[in-house]
Amino acid sequence: MPERTPYLAANWKMHKTSAEAAECVDALLPRIAATRHEVVICPSVRALSEVVERSRGSAVKVAAQNMHEEQSGAFTGEVSAPMLVELDVEAVILGHSERRQYFGETDEALARKVPAALAAGLEPILCVGESEEARDAGRTEAVLEAQLQADLAAVEGPERARVVIAYEPIWAIGTGRTATPEQAQETIAFVRDVLRRSGAAADEVRILYGGSVKPGNATELRGMPDIDGALVGGASLDAEGFARIVNYEESR
Ligand code: PEP
């Protein structure tokens, strides 16, 4: 089975001005200097270039939190893949549940965004996850399978291994409620199985868990065989706390 390098991503959402982002990166880098994990910071679009400059030559790569599927055009307020590439951004979060919930992000748009990101050389971090209502109704697997099939519809099977998947149950995001390691493992194993059935080299795909990950629960979650890392929101805003999450394995 291929080794999957652990992947730890910090989603700063609409937090941190450029100056605050710079301060946080400066505090983070020395704390994770020895890591062998892949570390990704996803600042606001305003702070992207600052974080790229500060983290050059380090283990950190920088991701945007969203992008438009077209290369350019009359899309006020949007940013395109070539614009991100121009800033030396290397990855992009797509389909975060907050984008789906508050900004009308659809699976149809994601079916165009994922291949557009890949074509530009950006690594998509595709978020999927079920609502509390769907989980309670026993529809978790159906929801996840539908999202994956729709969002990856235009990506050939073998190309799918280039996509990082973040499984983020909506009921666990920013709520302090975390899926149990067993729940997260079971669901992520299902996601891997969907990818395998679709012709992807599923054993190579990094699948992350996201939803109230903190220094206190990261180690336990990462102990699960199919969980390859985490997408961390609130707890990533603090350099010391995020460094502890990044360094979980080294400190075990
Ligand atoms: C997220 O924003 O993707 C997330 C998982 O947030 P939090 O860690 O705050 O739940």
Short mmCIF file of C-alpha atoms and ligand atoms in Angstrom, two decimals:
data_model
loop_
_atom_site.label_atom_id
_atom_site.label_comp_id
_atom_site.label_asym_id
_atom_site.label_seq_id
_atom_site.Cartn_x
_atom_site.Cartn_y
_atom_site.Cartn_z
CA MET A 1 0.00 0.00 0.00
CA PRO A 2 1.44 3.46 -0.86
CA GLU A 3 2.57 5.70 2.01
CA ARG A 4 0.27 8.67 2.29
CA THR A 5 2.08 11.71 3.70
CA PRO A 6 -0.03 13.16 6.53
CA TYR A 7 -1.67 16.43 5.50
CA LEU A 8 -2.58 19.16 7.98
CA ALA A 9 -4.45 22.19 6.69
CA ALA A 10 -5.33 25.37 8.56
CA ASN A 11 -8.52 27.04 7.36
CA TRP A 12 -8.37 30.60 8.66
CA LYS A 13 -11.72 31.50 7.10
CA MET A 14 -12.38 35.29 7.29
CA HIS A 15 -9.93 35.76 10.15
CA LYS A 16 -6.59 37.58 10.27
CA THR A 17 -5.58 40.68 8.37
CA SER A 18 -2.34 40.48 6.42
CA ALA A 19 -0.39 41.78 9.43
CA GLU A 20 -2.01 39.24 11.77
CA ALA A 21 -1.41 36.45 9.25
CA ALA A 22 2.27 37.38 9.02
CA GLU A 23 2.58 37.32 12.81
CA CYS A 24 0.94 33.90 13.02
CA VAL A 25 3.12 32.37 10.25
CA ASP A 26 6.25 33.74 11.91
CA ALA A 27 5.18 32.10 15.17
CA LEU A 28 4.25 28.83 13.47
CA LEU A 29 7.28 28.15 11.26
CA PRO A 30 9.90 27.58 13.97
CA ARG A 31 7.47 25.33 15.83
CA ILE A 32 7.00 23.00 12.87
CA ALA A 33 10.50 23.22 11.39
CA ALA A 34 11.15 19.51 11.94
CA THR A 35 7.88 18.19 10.56
CA ARG A 36 7.74 15.55 7.86
CA HIS A 37 4.06 16.23 7.32
CA GLU A 38 2.54 18.36 4.61
CA VAL A 39 1.33 21.61 6.18
CA VAL A 40 -1.07 23.88 4.35
CA ILE A 41 -2.26 27.35 5.39
CA CYS A 42 -5.46 28.69 3.88
CA PRO A 43 -5.64 32.42 4.69
CA SER A 44 -8.12 34.97 3.36
CA VAL A 45 -7.48 36.05 -0.21
CA ARG A 46 -6.11 39.34 1.14
CA ALA A 47 -3.35 37.62 3.10
CA LEU A 48 -2.35 35.02 0.48
CA SER A 49 0.71 36.82 -0.87
CA GLU A 50 1.96 37.72 2.63
CA VAL A 51 1.74 34.09 3.74
CA VAL A 52 3.37 32.85 0.51
CA GLU A 53 6.31 35.23 1.01
CA ARG A 54 6.74 34.43 4.71
CA SER A 55 6.64 30.66 4.19
CA ARG A 56 8.99 30.37 1.20
CA GLY A 57 11.60 27.67 1.81
CA SER A 58 9.58 26.11 4.64
CA ALA A 59 7.39 22.99 4.86
CA VAL A 60 4.30 25.15 4.47
CA LYS A 61 2.32 25.50 1.29
CA VAL A 62 -0.45 27.99 0.80
CA ALA A 63 -4.02 27.39 -0.32
CA ALA A 64 -6.91 29.68 -1.17
CA GLN A 65 -10.34 29.09 0.34
CA ASN A 66 -12.29 29.23 -2.92
CA MET A 67 -11.95 30.11 -6.60
CA HIS A 68 -14.10 30.64 -9.68
CA GLU A 69 -14.10 28.01 -12.39
CA GLU A 70 -13.54 30.48 -15.26
CA GLN A 71 -10.10 31.86 -15.99
CA SER A 72 -11.37 35.45 -16.25
CA GLY A 73 -14.60 37.28 -16.95
CA ALA A 74 -17.34 39.47 -15.54
CA PHE A 75 -17.59 37.78 -12.13
CA THR A 76 -17.37 40.58 -9.59
CA GLY A 77 -15.67 39.66 -6.35
CA GLU A 78 -14.27 36.36 -7.59
CA VAL A 79 -10.72 35.08 -8.04
CA SER A 80 -9.54 32.65 -10.73
CA ALA A 81 -7.03 29.79 -10.78
CA PRO A 82 -4.45 31.71 -12.88
CA MET A 83 -4.63 34.59 -10.37
CA LEU A 84 -3.86 32.18 -7.53
CA VAL A 85 -1.05 30.53 -9.48
CA GLU A 86 0.42 33.97 -10.15
CA LEU A 87 0.69 34.42 -6.37
CA ASP A 88 2.47 31.03 -6.02
CA VAL A 89 -0.55 29.57 -4.27
CA GLU A 90 -0.41 25.77 -4.61
CA ALA A 91 -3.81 24.50 -3.48
CA VAL A 92 -7.42 25.57 -3.05
CA ILE A 93 -10.27 24.53 -0.76
CA LEU A 94 -13.37 23.79 -2.82
CA GLY A 95 -16.91 23.08 -1.62
CA HIS A 96 -16.44 24.04 2.03
CA SER A 97 -19.79 23.63 3.75
CA GLU A 98 -19.85 27.34 4.62
CA ARG A 99 -19.60 28.12 0.87
CA ARG A 100 -22.34 25.60 0.15
CA GLN A 101 -24.56 26.86 2.98
CA TYR A 102 -24.12 30.66 2.85
CA PHE A 103 -22.99 31.37 -0.71
CA GLY A 104 -24.99 28.89 -2.77
CA GLU A 105 -22.02 26.78 -3.89
CA THR A 106 -23.50 23.94 -5.94
CA ASP A 107 -22.26 20.53 -7.00
CA GLU A 108 -22.64 21.72 -10.61
CA ALA A 109 -20.19 24.58 -10.00
CA LEU A 110 -17.83 22.22 -8.16
CA ALA A 111 -17.88 19.83 -11.11
CA ARG A 112 -16.30 22.68 -13.08
CA LYS A 113 -14.08 24.06 -10.32
CA VAL A 114 -12.26 20.81 -9.49
CA PRO A 115 -10.99 20.20 -13.07
CA ALA A 116 -10.22 23.92 -13.48
CA ALA A 117 -8.01 23.80 -10.40
CA LEU A 118 -6.26 20.62 -11.56
CA ALA A 119 -5.70 22.06 -15.03
CA ALA A 120 -4.03 25.11 -13.49
CA GLY A 121 -1.75 22.93 -11.36
CA LEU A 122 -3.55 23.67 -8.09
CA GLU A 123 -4.27 20.87 -5.64
CA PRO A 124 -7.99 20.86 -4.85
CA ILE A 125 -9.01 20.16 -1.25
CA LEU A 126 -12.57 19.06 -1.88
CA CYS A 127 -14.88 19.21 1.15
CA VAL A 128 -17.80 16.85 1.52
CA GLY A 129 -20.03 16.19 4.52
CA GLU A 130 -23.51 15.47 5.73
CA SER A 131 -25.87 17.56 7.84
CA GLU A 132 -27.03 16.40 11.26
CA GLU A 133 -30.46 15.74 9.79
CA ALA A 134 -28.98 13.50 7.08
CA ARG A 135 -26.91 11.56 9.64
CA ASP A 136 -29.91 11.08 11.93
CA ALA A 137 -31.94 9.82 8.95
CA GLY A 138 -29.22 7.29 8.07
CA ARG A 139 -28.43 9.08 4.81
CA THR A 140 -24.76 9.90 5.45
CA GLU A 141 -23.39 7.49 2.84
CA ALA A 142 -25.96 8.48 0.21
CA VAL A 143 -25.16 12.19 0.69
CA LEU A 144 -21.41 11.65 0.51
CA GLU A 145 -21.60 9.39 -2.53
CA ALA A 146 -23.82 11.89 -4.37
CA GLN A 147 -21.44 14.78 -3.56
CA LEU A 148 -18.36 12.84 -4.66
CA GLN A 149 -19.93 11.58 -7.87
CA ALA A 150 -21.22 15.05 -8.78
CA ASP A 151 -18.16 17.09 -7.77
CA LEU A 152 -15.68 14.73 -9.46
CA ALA A 153 -17.85 13.99 -12.50
CA ALA A 154 -15.46 15.69 -14.91
CA VAL A 155 -12.27 14.27 -13.39
CA GLU A 156 -11.04 10.99 -14.89
CA GLY A 157 -10.57 8.09 -12.44
CA PRO A 158 -6.75 8.16 -12.32
CA GLU A 159 -6.71 12.00 -12.00
CA ARG A 160 -8.81 11.73 -8.83
CA ALA A 161 -5.74 10.70 -6.83
CA ARG A 162 -4.53 14.31 -7.21
CA VAL A 163 -7.50 15.59 -5.22
CA VAL A 164 -7.33 15.81 -1.43
CA ILE A 165 -10.71 15.05 0.13
CA ALA A 166 -11.81 16.60 3.41
CA TYR A 167 -14.64 14.78 5.12
CA GLU A 168 -16.30 17.43 7.27
CA PRO A 169 -19.60 16.52 8.91
CA ILE A 170 -21.48 19.84 8.99
CA TRP A 171 -22.71 19.18 12.52
CA ALA A 172 -19.10 19.11 13.75
CA ILE A 173 -17.82 22.32 12.15
CA GLY A 174 -17.25 25.11 14.65
CA THR A 175 -19.63 23.44 17.10
CA GLY A 176 -17.16 21.81 19.46
CA ARG A 177 -18.77 18.46 18.59
CA THR A 178 -16.30 16.08 16.98
CA ALA A 179 -17.14 12.85 15.24
CA THR A 180 -15.75 9.99 17.31
CA PRO A 181 -12.58 8.51 15.82
CA GLU A 182 -14.62 5.39 14.99
CA GLN A 183 -17.35 7.42 13.24
CA ALA A 184 -14.77 9.39 11.28
CA GLN A 185 -12.83 6.23 10.35
CA GLU A 186 -15.94 4.39 9.21
CA THR A 187 -17.13 7.28 7.07
CA ILE A 188 -13.71 8.01 5.58
CA ALA A 189 -13.27 4.32 4.73
CA PHE A 190 -16.60 4.59 2.90
CA VAL A 191 -15.36 7.69 1.00
CA ARG A 192 -12.24 5.77 -0.01
CA ASP A 193 -14.41 2.92 -1.20
CA VAL A 194 -16.51 5.26 -3.36
CA LEU A 195 -13.30 6.57 -4.93
CA ARG A 196 -12.03 3.03 -5.49
CA ARG A 197 -15.27 2.03 -7.21
CA SER A 198 -14.97 5.10 -9.45
CA GLY A 199 -11.58 3.97 -10.79
CA ALA A 200 -9.37 6.21 -8.65
CA ALA A 201 -6.14 4.91 -7.10
CA ALA A 202 -7.98 5.24 -3.82
CA ASP A 203 -5.08 4.07 -1.66
CA GLU A 204 -3.12 7.13 -2.80
CA VAL A 205 -5.80 9.72 -2.04
CA ARG A 206 -5.32 11.74 1.13
CA ILE A 207 -8.62 11.92 3.01
CA LEU A 208 -8.77 14.35 5.91
CA TYR A 209 -11.18 14.70 8.78
CA GLY A 210 -12.47 18.17 9.64
CA GLY A 211 -14.79 19.31 12.42
CA SER A 212 -13.64 20.73 15.76
CA VAL A 213 -10.16 19.17 15.58
CA LYS A 214 -8.02 20.37 18.48
CA PRO A 215 -4.66 19.45 19.97
CA GLY A 216 -6.54 17.24 22.42
CA ASN A 217 -8.27 15.02 19.86
CA ALA A 218 -5.93 15.14 16.83
CA THR A 219 -3.74 12.22 17.92
CA GLU A 220 -6.69 9.92 18.51
CA LEU A 221 -8.23 10.80 15.14
CA ARG A 222 -4.93 10.32 13.34
CA GLY A 223 -4.54 6.90 14.91
CA MET A 224 -7.25 5.64 12.56
CA PRO A 225 -5.96 3.86 9.46
CA ASP A 226 -7.90 5.80 6.83
CA ILE A 227 -7.59 9.29 8.35
CA ASP A 228 -4.65 10.97 6.64
CA GLY A 229 -4.75 14.32 8.40
CA ALA A 230 -7.07 17.16 9.28
CA LEU A 231 -8.62 20.35 8.00
CA VAL A 232 -8.63 22.56 11.07
CA GLY A 233 -10.66 25.73 11.49
CA GLY A 234 -10.86 27.46 14.89
CA ALA A 235 -7.90 25.67 16.48
CA SER A 236 -5.60 26.64 13.60
CA LEU A 237 -5.85 30.36 14.41
CA ASP A 238 -3.41 29.90 17.27
CA ALA A 239 0.12 29.08 16.06
CA GLU A 240 1.03 27.11 19.16
CA GLY A 241 -2.13 25.00 19.07
CA PHE A 242 -1.89 24.32 15.34
CA ALA A 243 1.79 23.38 15.72
CA ARG A 244 0.78 20.81 18.32
CA ILE A 245 -1.71 19.34 15.85
CA VAL A 246 0.93 19.26 13.10
CA ASN A 247 3.47 17.64 15.40
CA TYR A 248 1.12 15.05 16.86
CA GLU A 249 2.93 12.06 15.45
CA GLU A 250 6.44 13.29 16.03
CA SER A 251 5.55 13.77 19.69
CA ARG A 252 3.87 10.38 20.15
C1 PEP B 1 -13.37 24.05 8.94
O1 PEP B 1 -13.50 25.24 8.86
O2 PEP B 1 -13.14 23.39 7.91
C2 PEP B 1 -13.48 23.41 10.25
C3 PEP B 1 -13.37 22.11 10.36
O3 PEP B 1 -13.68 24.26 11.33
P1 PEP B 1 -13.53 23.87 12.91
O4 PEP B 1 -12.23 23.13 13.07
O5 PEP B 1 -13.55 25.19 13.61
O6 PEP B 1 -14.71 22.99 13.24
#
